[in-house]
Amino acid sequence: MKDRVAIVTGAARGIGAATAQVLAQKGAKVAVTDIDVELLEQVVATIKQAGGEATAFLCDVSRPEQTDQLVNDVVATYGKVDILVNNAGICPRIPVDEMTEEMFDRMFNINLKPVFFLTRAAANVMKPYKWGRVVNISSTGGRIGAVHNSTVYSGTKGGMLAMTKSLARHYAPYNILINAIAPGAVDTRMFANVAAEARDEYVETVPLRRFAQPIEIAQSIVHLCSEETTWVTGATLDVNGGVVMV
Ligand code: NAP
């Protein structure tokens, strides 16, 4: 991935931080973006200590003017954008009867809106090079529906899968490949807000009988961003320990 420039959103922690680190290990210059500047700087320092190249960019992905600016800033810093990983997301566990319109809108704005607006801004930079890779991080919830009080979340993640296919068709003439990954439960802060009993029950349903580590999702994301992926677009890769087989 030498000379490739990658943007990873939600990269201050969890799957995003692991993905930024693997991309940098493979030689990409990585724009790590999130809303927490201190954590971002720690991720950048870790990447640089390992000999990689990365820069932190503050960006709230729910704001198209900020995602447009992010792409401009990355181009100003690294000259182009080759790879985009739409990873930032939230999953507050809210029962159906307690969901508010405000929280509904917040979840769609953070989880789904950038899949359109940030992808469009990045793809406009990729187009002239006739090379691009976009990976959208969905969820098993987007594949089969909600578990653990995440009904609206699963709607955002299902929307991501449909939009992945539509954008993949739209940008295919420019050799911009757009795919999704649907992780099962990963050991990050996001799943830490599930009660211990529910976590244990969930693990019993996973054929591999454990949660994933962020690096295990990152490796699959990076594969879809690589030169080795040339004939896959509009696809969803299930990375879930076998819990959902569709
Ligand atoms: P995480 O550890 O909570 O990381 C998500 C990151 O996104 C956080 O750093 C968060 O910042 C950031 N973020 C939140 N709102 C943002 C915004 N408006 N703009 C920019 N960044 C924002 O979660 P994760 O488990 O690594 O999840 C990464 C992706 O994988 C998400 O899309 C998630 O839906 C998906 N996923 C996770 C699991 C799982 O079990 N963990 C399973 C399936 C899919 P703050 O910490 O400041 O909020």
Short mmCIF file of C-alpha atoms and ligand atoms in Angstrom, two decimals:
data_model
loop_
_atom_site.label_atom_id
_atom_site.label_comp_id
_atom_site.label_asym_id
_atom_site.label_seq_id
_atom_site.Cartn_x
_atom_site.Cartn_y
_atom_site.Cartn_z
CA MET A 1 0.00 0.00 0.00
CA LYS A 2 3.00 2.26 -0.36
CA ASP A 3 1.96 5.68 -1.71
CA ARG A 4 -1.71 5.02 -0.99
CA VAL A 5 -3.53 7.65 1.07
CA ALA A 6 -6.28 6.41 3.37
CA ILE A 7 -8.95 8.10 5.47
CA VAL A 8 -10.32 6.14 8.44
CA THR A 9 -13.23 7.66 10.37
CA GLY A 10 -13.88 6.89 14.03
CA ALA A 11 -10.19 6.02 14.28
CA ALA A 12 -9.56 7.20 17.85
CA ARG A 13 -10.30 3.76 19.28
CA GLY A 14 -11.65 0.29 18.56
CA ILE A 15 -11.92 -1.07 15.03
CA GLY A 16 -10.99 2.28 13.45
CA ALA A 17 -7.74 2.62 15.40
CA ALA A 18 -6.77 -0.98 14.57
CA THR A 19 -7.56 -0.40 10.88
CA ALA A 20 -5.45 2.77 10.78
CA GLN A 21 -2.55 0.88 12.34
CA VAL A 22 -2.73 -2.03 9.88
CA LEU A 23 -3.02 0.33 6.89
CA ALA A 24 0.05 2.24 8.12
CA GLN A 25 2.00 -1.00 8.72
CA LYS A 26 1.35 -1.84 5.08
CA GLY A 27 2.76 1.50 3.96
CA ALA A 28 -0.30 3.72 3.51
CA LYS A 29 -0.33 7.32 4.69
CA VAL A 30 -3.29 7.44 7.02
CA ALA A 31 -5.61 10.32 7.88
CA VAL A 32 -7.02 9.28 11.24
CA THR A 33 -10.20 11.17 12.01
CA ASP A 34 -12.57 11.31 14.95
CA ILE A 35 -14.09 13.78 17.39
CA ASP A 36 -11.61 13.11 20.23
CA VAL A 37 -8.33 14.90 19.53
CA GLU A 38 -6.37 13.45 22.46
CA LEU A 39 -7.09 9.85 21.53
CA LEU A 40 -6.39 10.62 17.88
CA GLU A 41 -2.96 11.98 18.74
CA GLN A 42 -2.24 8.78 20.69
CA VAL A 43 -3.14 6.68 17.63
CA VAL A 44 -0.90 8.86 15.45
CA ALA A 45 1.96 8.51 17.96
CA THR A 46 1.57 4.70 18.01
CA ILE A 47 1.64 4.57 14.22
CA LYS A 48 4.70 6.83 14.01
CA GLN A 49 6.55 4.85 16.71
CA ALA A 50 6.06 1.77 14.52
CA GLY A 51 7.58 3.62 11.55
CA GLY A 52 4.31 4.53 9.81
CA GLU A 53 2.88 7.81 8.57
CA ALA A 54 -0.36 9.31 9.91
CA THR A 55 -1.98 12.66 10.64
CA ALA A 56 -4.90 13.41 12.95
CA PHE A 57 -7.93 15.32 11.62
CA LEU A 58 -10.87 16.34 13.76
CA CYS A 59 -14.12 15.64 11.94
CA ASP A 60 -17.71 15.05 13.00
CA VAL A 61 -18.90 12.69 10.26
CA SER A 62 -22.52 13.68 10.75
CA ARG A 63 -21.74 17.14 9.28
CA PRO A 64 -21.27 17.15 5.49
CA GLU A 65 -19.50 20.53 5.58
CA GLN A 66 -16.93 18.93 7.92
CA THR A 67 -16.51 15.80 5.80
CA ASP A 68 -16.05 17.96 2.68
CA GLN A 69 -13.44 19.97 4.58
CA LEU A 70 -11.77 16.75 5.76
CA VAL A 71 -11.25 15.60 2.18
CA ASN A 72 -9.85 19.04 1.23
CA ASP A 73 -7.48 18.94 4.22
CA VAL A 74 -6.27 15.41 3.44
CA VAL A 75 -5.63 16.38 -0.18
CA ALA A 76 -3.71 19.46 1.04
CA THR A 77 -1.62 17.24 3.34
CA TYR A 78 -1.06 14.10 1.26
CA GLY A 79 -2.03 15.13 -2.28
CA LYS A 80 -4.90 12.69 -2.88
CA VAL A 81 -7.25 10.12 -1.35
CA ASP A 82 -7.18 6.46 -2.47
CA ILE A 83 -8.93 4.66 0.37
CA LEU A 84 -11.86 5.54 2.62
CA VAL A 85 -13.04 3.47 5.56
CA ASN A 86 -16.44 4.67 6.82
CA ASN A 87 -16.10 3.25 10.31
CA ALA A 88 -17.37 5.89 12.77
CA GLY A 89 -20.58 4.84 14.44
CA ILE A 90 -22.65 4.86 17.59
CA CYS A 91 -24.89 2.21 19.10
CA PRO A 92 -26.73 3.45 22.16
CA ARG A 93 -28.82 0.57 23.49
CA ILE A 94 -32.35 2.01 23.63
CA PRO A 95 -35.53 -0.07 23.91
CA VAL A 96 -38.12 0.57 21.16
CA ASP A 97 -40.57 2.27 23.53
CA GLU A 98 -37.90 4.67 24.81
CA MET A 99 -36.51 5.78 21.43
CA THR A 100 -36.82 9.52 20.77
CA GLU A 101 -36.88 11.31 17.44
CA GLU A 102 -33.73 13.19 18.45
CA MET A 103 -31.78 9.99 19.08
CA PHE A 104 -33.22 8.37 15.93
CA ASP A 105 -31.93 11.30 13.84
CA ARG A 106 -28.57 11.30 15.64
CA MET A 107 -27.98 7.63 14.85
CA PHE A 108 -28.85 8.02 11.17
CA ASN A 109 -26.78 11.22 10.92
CA ILE A 110 -23.64 9.62 12.36
CA ASN A 111 -23.94 6.08 11.01
CA LEU A 112 -25.47 6.56 7.56
CA LYS A 113 -25.11 10.15 6.36
CA PRO A 114 -21.31 10.01 5.84
CA VAL A 115 -21.64 6.84 3.79
CA PHE A 116 -23.17 9.10 1.15
CA PHE A 117 -21.60 12.53 1.66
CA LEU A 118 -18.06 11.57 2.69
CA THR A 119 -17.93 8.82 0.08
CA ARG A 120 -19.03 11.29 -2.60
CA ALA A 121 -16.41 13.85 -1.57
CA ALA A 122 -13.63 11.23 -1.47
CA ALA A 123 -14.74 9.59 -4.73
CA ASN A 124 -14.56 12.94 -6.54
CA VAL A 125 -10.85 12.99 -5.66
CA MET A 126 -10.36 9.32 -6.62
CA LYS A 127 -12.14 9.57 -10.00
CA PRO A 128 -9.29 11.07 -12.10
CA TYR A 129 -6.89 8.36 -10.86
CA LYS A 130 -9.32 5.58 -11.84
CA TRP A 131 -8.52 3.82 -8.58
CA GLY A 132 -10.32 3.85 -5.25
CA ARG A 133 -11.42 1.62 -2.41
CA VAL A 134 -14.24 2.38 0.03
CA VAL A 135 -15.19 0.05 2.87
CA ASN A 136 -18.32 0.71 4.92
CA ILE A 137 -18.52 -0.86 8.37
CA SER A 138 -22.01 -2.25 8.81
CA SER A 139 -23.02 -4.95 11.32
CA THR A 140 -24.74 -8.29 11.64
CA GLY A 141 -27.68 -6.13 12.82
CA GLY A 142 -27.85 -4.74 9.29
CA ARG A 143 -27.94 -8.30 7.93
CA ILE A 144 -30.54 -9.97 10.14
CA GLY A 145 -32.07 -7.25 12.32
CA ALA A 146 -31.59 -6.00 15.83
CA VAL A 147 -30.18 -7.68 18.89
CA HIS A 148 -29.79 -6.06 22.33
CA ASN A 149 -31.98 -2.94 22.01
CA SER A 150 -30.49 -1.78 18.74
CA THR A 151 -33.51 -1.57 16.43
CA VAL A 152 -32.72 1.86 14.98
CA TYR A 153 -29.00 1.03 14.83
CA SER A 154 -29.79 -2.02 12.70
CA GLY A 155 -31.79 0.25 10.36
CA THR A 156 -28.76 2.48 9.89
CA LYS A 157 -26.58 -0.56 9.24
CA GLY A 158 -29.04 -2.13 6.79
CA GLY A 159 -29.19 1.20 4.98
CA MET A 160 -25.42 1.12 4.70
CA LEU A 161 -25.59 -2.21 2.87
CA ALA A 162 -28.11 -0.92 0.32
CA MET A 163 -26.18 2.29 -0.17
CA THR A 164 -22.94 0.33 -0.58
CA LYS A 165 -24.48 -1.50 -3.54
CA SER A 166 -25.90 1.68 -5.12
CA LEU A 167 -22.64 3.61 -4.75
CA ALA A 168 -20.67 0.61 -6.01
CA ARG A 169 -22.71 0.67 -9.23
CA HIS A 170 -22.39 4.45 -9.53
CA TYR A 171 -18.62 4.59 -9.12
CA ALA A 172 -17.70 1.33 -10.89
CA PRO A 173 -16.86 3.15 -14.18
CA TYR A 174 -14.06 4.90 -12.28
CA ASN A 175 -12.64 1.65 -10.84
CA ILE A 176 -13.68 2.75 -7.37
CA LEU A 177 -14.62 -0.44 -5.54
CA ILE A 178 -17.12 -0.02 -2.69
CA ASN A 179 -17.80 -2.86 -0.27
CA ALA A 180 -19.15 -3.42 3.23
CA ILE A 181 -18.07 -5.48 6.19
CA ALA A 182 -20.64 -6.79 8.65
CA PRO A 183 -18.87 -7.60 11.91
CA GLY A 184 -20.38 -9.64 14.69
CA ALA A 185 -19.64 -8.66 18.29
CA VAL A 186 -16.21 -7.10 18.71
CA ASP A 187 -14.49 -6.44 22.02
CA THR A 188 -14.59 -2.63 21.94
CA ARG A 189 -16.24 0.04 24.03
CA MET A 190 -19.32 -0.23 21.80
CA PHE A 191 -20.22 -3.71 23.04
CA ALA A 192 -19.17 -2.90 26.60
CA ASN A 193 -22.56 -1.26 27.15
CA VAL A 194 -24.27 -4.65 26.95
CA ALA A 195 -24.98 -6.41 30.28
CA ALA A 196 -22.56 -9.22 31.19
CA GLU A 197 -25.35 -11.82 31.16
CA ALA A 198 -26.44 -10.80 27.66
CA ARG A 199 -22.81 -10.88 26.48
CA ASP A 200 -22.44 -14.46 27.81
CA GLU A 201 -25.69 -15.51 26.15
CA TYR A 202 -24.51 -13.98 22.87
CA VAL A 203 -21.18 -15.82 22.95
CA GLU A 204 -23.07 -19.12 23.28
CA THR A 205 -24.65 -18.41 19.87
CA VAL A 206 -21.30 -17.79 18.15
CA PRO A 207 -19.85 -20.94 16.56
CA LEU A 208 -16.30 -19.72 17.34
CA ARG A 209 -17.48 -19.07 20.95
CA ARG A 210 -15.89 -15.67 21.57
CA PHE A 211 -15.92 -11.98 20.69
CA ALA A 212 -13.64 -10.73 17.93
CA GLN A 213 -10.66 -8.50 18.64
CA PRO A 214 -10.58 -5.22 16.63
CA ILE A 215 -7.52 -6.38 14.68
CA GLU A 216 -9.53 -9.32 13.28
CA ILE A 217 -12.00 -6.91 11.67
CA ALA A 218 -9.20 -4.56 10.61
CA GLN A 219 -7.42 -7.32 8.65
CA SER A 220 -10.55 -7.96 6.58
CA ILE A 221 -11.12 -4.24 6.01
CA VAL A 222 -7.55 -3.78 4.82
CA HIS A 223 -7.86 -6.74 2.46
CA LEU A 224 -10.82 -5.03 0.76
CA CYS A 225 -8.74 -1.82 0.51
CA SER A 226 -5.75 -3.53 -1.06
CA GLU A 227 -4.38 -4.09 -4.55
CA GLU A 228 -5.40 -7.75 -4.13
CA THR A 229 -9.07 -6.80 -4.26
CA THR A 230 -9.81 -6.01 -7.90
CA TRP A 231 -13.05 -7.79 -8.76
CA VAL A 232 -15.19 -7.34 -5.67
CA THR A 233 -17.61 -4.44 -5.47
CA GLY A 234 -21.03 -3.96 -3.89
CA ALA A 235 -20.35 -6.97 -1.67
CA THR A 236 -20.82 -7.51 2.04
CA LEU A 237 -18.19 -9.57 3.83
CA ASP A 238 -19.48 -11.26 7.00
CA VAL A 239 -16.75 -11.24 9.65
CA ASN A 240 -18.59 -12.66 12.61
CA GLY A 241 -17.24 -15.95 13.92
CA GLY A 242 -20.04 -17.75 12.09
CA VAL A 243 -22.91 -16.23 14.06
CA VAL A 244 -24.72 -15.18 10.87
CA MET A 245 -24.39 -17.18 7.68
CA VAL A 246 -26.40 -15.74 4.80
P1 NAP B 1 -16.03 2.46 19.22
O1 NAP B 1 -14.90 1.79 19.92
O2 NAP B 1 -17.10 3.11 20.00
O3 NAP B 1 -15.41 3.47 18.14
C1 NAP B 1 -16.24 4.29 17.35
C2 NAP B 1 -15.56 5.62 17.18
O4 NAP B 1 -16.40 6.48 16.38
C3 NAP B 1 -15.34 6.33 18.53
O5 NAP B 1 -14.02 6.81 18.62
C4 NAP B 1 -16.35 7.44 18.46
O6 NAP B 1 -16.00 8.59 19.21
C5 NAP B 1 -16.37 7.76 16.98
N1 NAP B 1 -17.48 8.61 16.66
C6 NAP B 1 -18.71 8.68 17.26
N2 NAP B 1 -19.43 9.67 16.72
C7 NAP B 1 -18.66 10.25 15.78
C8 NAP B 1 -18.85 11.34 14.90
N3 NAP B 1 -20.00 12.04 14.87
N4 NAP B 1 -17.84 11.69 14.06
C9 NAP B 1 -16.68 11.01 14.08
N5 NAP B 1 -16.42 9.97 14.90
C10 NAP B 1 -17.42 9.60 15.75
O7 NAP B 1 -16.77 1.38 18.29
P2 NAP B 1 -16.23 0.15 17.41
O8 NAP B 1 -16.76 -1.07 18.04
O9 NAP B 1 -14.80 0.28 17.10
O10 NAP B 1 -17.13 0.41 16.12
C11 NAP B 1 -16.62 0.80 14.86
C12 NAP B 1 -17.66 0.49 13.80
O11 NAP B 1 -17.92 -0.92 13.81
C13 NAP B 1 -19.01 1.18 14.06
O12 NAP B 1 -19.55 1.63 12.83
C14 NAP B 1 -19.85 0.07 14.61
O13 NAP B 1 -21.22 0.27 14.36
C15 NAP B 1 -19.31 -1.15 13.88
N6 NAP B 1 -19.57 -2.41 14.57
C16 NAP B 1 -19.10 -2.63 15.83
C17 NAP B 1 -19.39 -3.84 16.45
C18 NAP B 1 -18.93 -4.17 17.85
O14 NAP B 1 -19.37 -5.18 18.41
N7 NAP B 1 -18.05 -3.40 18.45
C19 NAP B 1 -20.14 -4.81 15.77
C20 NAP B 1 -20.59 -4.53 14.49
C21 NAP B 1 -20.29 -3.33 13.89
P3 NAP B 1 -16.51 8.71 20.73
O15 NAP B 1 -15.86 7.58 21.46
O16 NAP B 1 -16.01 10.07 21.18
O17 NAP B 1 -18.01 8.59 20.68
#
